[in-house]
Amino acid sequence: MRGEGRHADHAGRVVRISPASVAREAGRSRNPLYTTHRDILDEIEAAAGGPTPATDLAARIAELESDLADLRAAARRHAEEKRLLASENLTLLHRARTAEDRLAGSLRRMPDAPAAIPITPQR
């Protein structure tokens, strides 16, 4: 079921379940499977239709590729969000500096402005 055979012909290879491979593992001819052991042949065919290591691996690769595509899309989206946030931060910084400069200019023009409030633009 795991694709691992013990027969010398199967050593080091992934083995599909088939009547020939089962007969080889059992050390018997495959002809009796077809003539007198139809129940065993049905079980072999049912097992062969199930997932194999190769199909499991292909499914896992497809799943990982899908995850990778999702992660790349998220990375692009986050990079765009970062760029927009940096732009907004620069806009807010410019507005804050402009407001500080205007406030400092207004306070300089007022003759009775309190001297204890130091307003200096921070750059």
PDB file of C-alpha atoms in Angstrom, residues 23-82:
ATOM      1  CA  ALA A  23       2.044 -12.239  -7.339  1.00  0.00           C
ATOM      2  CA  ARG A  24       5.764 -11.396  -7.525  1.00  0.00           C
ATOM      3  CA  GLU A  25       5.784 -10.383  -3.834  1.00  0.00           C
ATOM      4  CA  ALA A  26       4.015 -13.648  -2.946  1.00  0.00           C
ATOM      5  CA  GLY A  27       6.418 -15.675  -5.063  1.00  0.00           C
ATOM      6  CA  ARG A  28       3.532 -17.141  -7.068  1.00  0.00           C
ATOM      7  CA  SER A  29       2.213 -17.034 -10.596  1.00  0.00           C
ATOM      8  CA  ARG A  30      -0.450 -14.450 -11.333  1.00  0.00           C
ATOM      9  CA  ASN A  31      -2.591 -16.856 -13.392  1.00  0.00           C
ATOM     10  CA  PRO A  32      -4.463 -18.282 -10.345  1.00  0.00           C
ATOM     11  CA  LEU A  33      -5.546 -14.754  -9.459  1.00  0.00           C
ATOM     12  CA  TYR A  34      -7.469 -14.569 -12.719  1.00  0.00           C
ATOM     13  CA  THR A  35      -8.817 -18.121 -12.683  1.00  0.00           C
ATOM     14  CA  THR A  36      -9.565 -19.189  -9.112  1.00  0.00           C
ATOM     15  CA  HIS A  37      -8.977 -16.227  -6.778  1.00  0.00           C
ATOM     16  CA  ARG A  38     -11.263 -13.571  -8.175  1.00  0.00           C
ATOM     17  CA  ASP A  39     -11.911 -12.210  -4.644  1.00  0.00           C
ATOM     18  CA  ILE A  40      -8.210 -11.451  -4.173  1.00  0.00           C
ATOM     19  CA  LEU A  41      -8.043  -9.888  -7.634  1.00  0.00           C
ATOM     20  CA  ASP A  42     -10.978  -7.612  -6.696  1.00  0.00           C
ATOM     21  CA  GLU A  43      -9.125  -6.519  -3.553  1.00  0.00           C
ATOM     22  CA  ILE A  44      -6.004  -5.787  -5.601  1.00  0.00           C
ATOM     23  CA  GLU A  45      -8.023  -3.693  -8.058  1.00  0.00           C
ATOM     24  CA  ALA A  46      -9.679  -1.786  -5.182  1.00  0.00           C
ATOM     25  CA  ALA A  47      -6.298  -1.107  -3.569  1.00  0.00           C
ATOM     26  CA  ALA A  48      -4.803  -0.036  -6.901  1.00  0.00           C
ATOM     27  CA  GLY A  49      -7.561   2.547  -7.323  1.00  0.00           C
ATOM     28  CA  GLY A  50      -6.682   4.229  -4.030  1.00  0.00           C
ATOM     29  CA  PRO A  51      -4.144   6.972  -3.529  1.00  0.00           C
ATOM     30  CA  THR A  52      -0.565   6.104  -4.370  1.00  0.00           C
ATOM     31  CA  PRO A  53       2.574   7.866  -3.156  1.00  0.00           C
ATOM     32  CA  ALA A  54       2.888   9.558  -6.549  1.00  0.00           C
ATOM     33  CA  THR A  55      -0.686  10.884  -6.521  1.00  0.00           C
ATOM     34  CA  ASP A  56      -0.304  11.954  -2.897  1.00  0.00           C
ATOM     35  CA  LEU A  57       2.884  13.806  -3.822  1.00  0.00           C
ATOM     36  CA  ALA A  58       1.267  15.440  -6.856  1.00  0.00           C
ATOM     37  CA  ALA A  59      -1.662  16.596  -4.725  1.00  0.00           C
ATOM     38  CA  ARG A  60       0.720  17.977  -2.089  1.00  0.00           C
ATOM     39  CA  ILE A  61       2.732  19.829  -4.750  1.00  0.00           C
ATOM     40  CA  ALA A  62      -0.457  21.343  -6.186  1.00  0.00           C
ATOM     41  CA  GLU A  63      -1.551  22.394  -2.694  1.00  0.00           C
ATOM     42  CA  LEU A  64       1.828  24.002  -1.945  1.00  0.00           C
ATOM     43  CA  GLU A  65       1.864  25.809  -5.304  1.00  0.00           C
ATOM     44  CA  SER A  66      -1.579  27.198  -4.532  1.00  0.00           C
ATOM     45  CA  ASP A  67      -0.408  28.324  -1.090  1.00  0.00           C
ATOM     46  CA  LEU A  68       2.661  29.928  -2.656  1.00  0.00           C
ATOM     47  CA  ALA A  69       0.515  31.837  -5.157  1.00  0.00           C
ATOM     48  CA  ASP A  70      -1.709  33.061  -2.305  1.00  0.00           C
ATOM     49  CA  LEU A  71       1.328  34.160  -0.286  1.00  0.00           C
ATOM     50  CA  ARG A  72       2.813  36.019  -3.254  1.00  0.00           C
ATOM     51  CA  ALA A  73      -0.484  37.814  -3.846  1.00  0.00           C
ATOM     52  CA  ALA A  74      -0.635  38.752  -0.157  1.00  0.00           C
ATOM     53  CA  ALA A  75       2.975  40.014  -0.284  1.00  0.00           C
ATOM     54  CA  ARG A  76       2.138  42.226  -3.282  1.00  0.00           C
ATOM     55  CA  ARG A  77      -0.969  43.516  -1.492  1.00  0.00           C
ATOM     56  CA  HIS A  78       1.028  44.263   1.678  1.00  0.00           C
ATOM     57  CA  ALA A  79       3.749  46.039  -0.298  1.00  0.00           C
ATOM     58  CA  GLU A  80       1.096  48.281  -1.894  1.00  0.00           C
ATOM     59  CA  GLU A  81      -0.467  48.959   1.531  1.00  0.00           C
ATOM     60  CA  LYS A  82       2.972  49.839   2.913  1.00  0.00           C
TER      61      LYS A  82
END
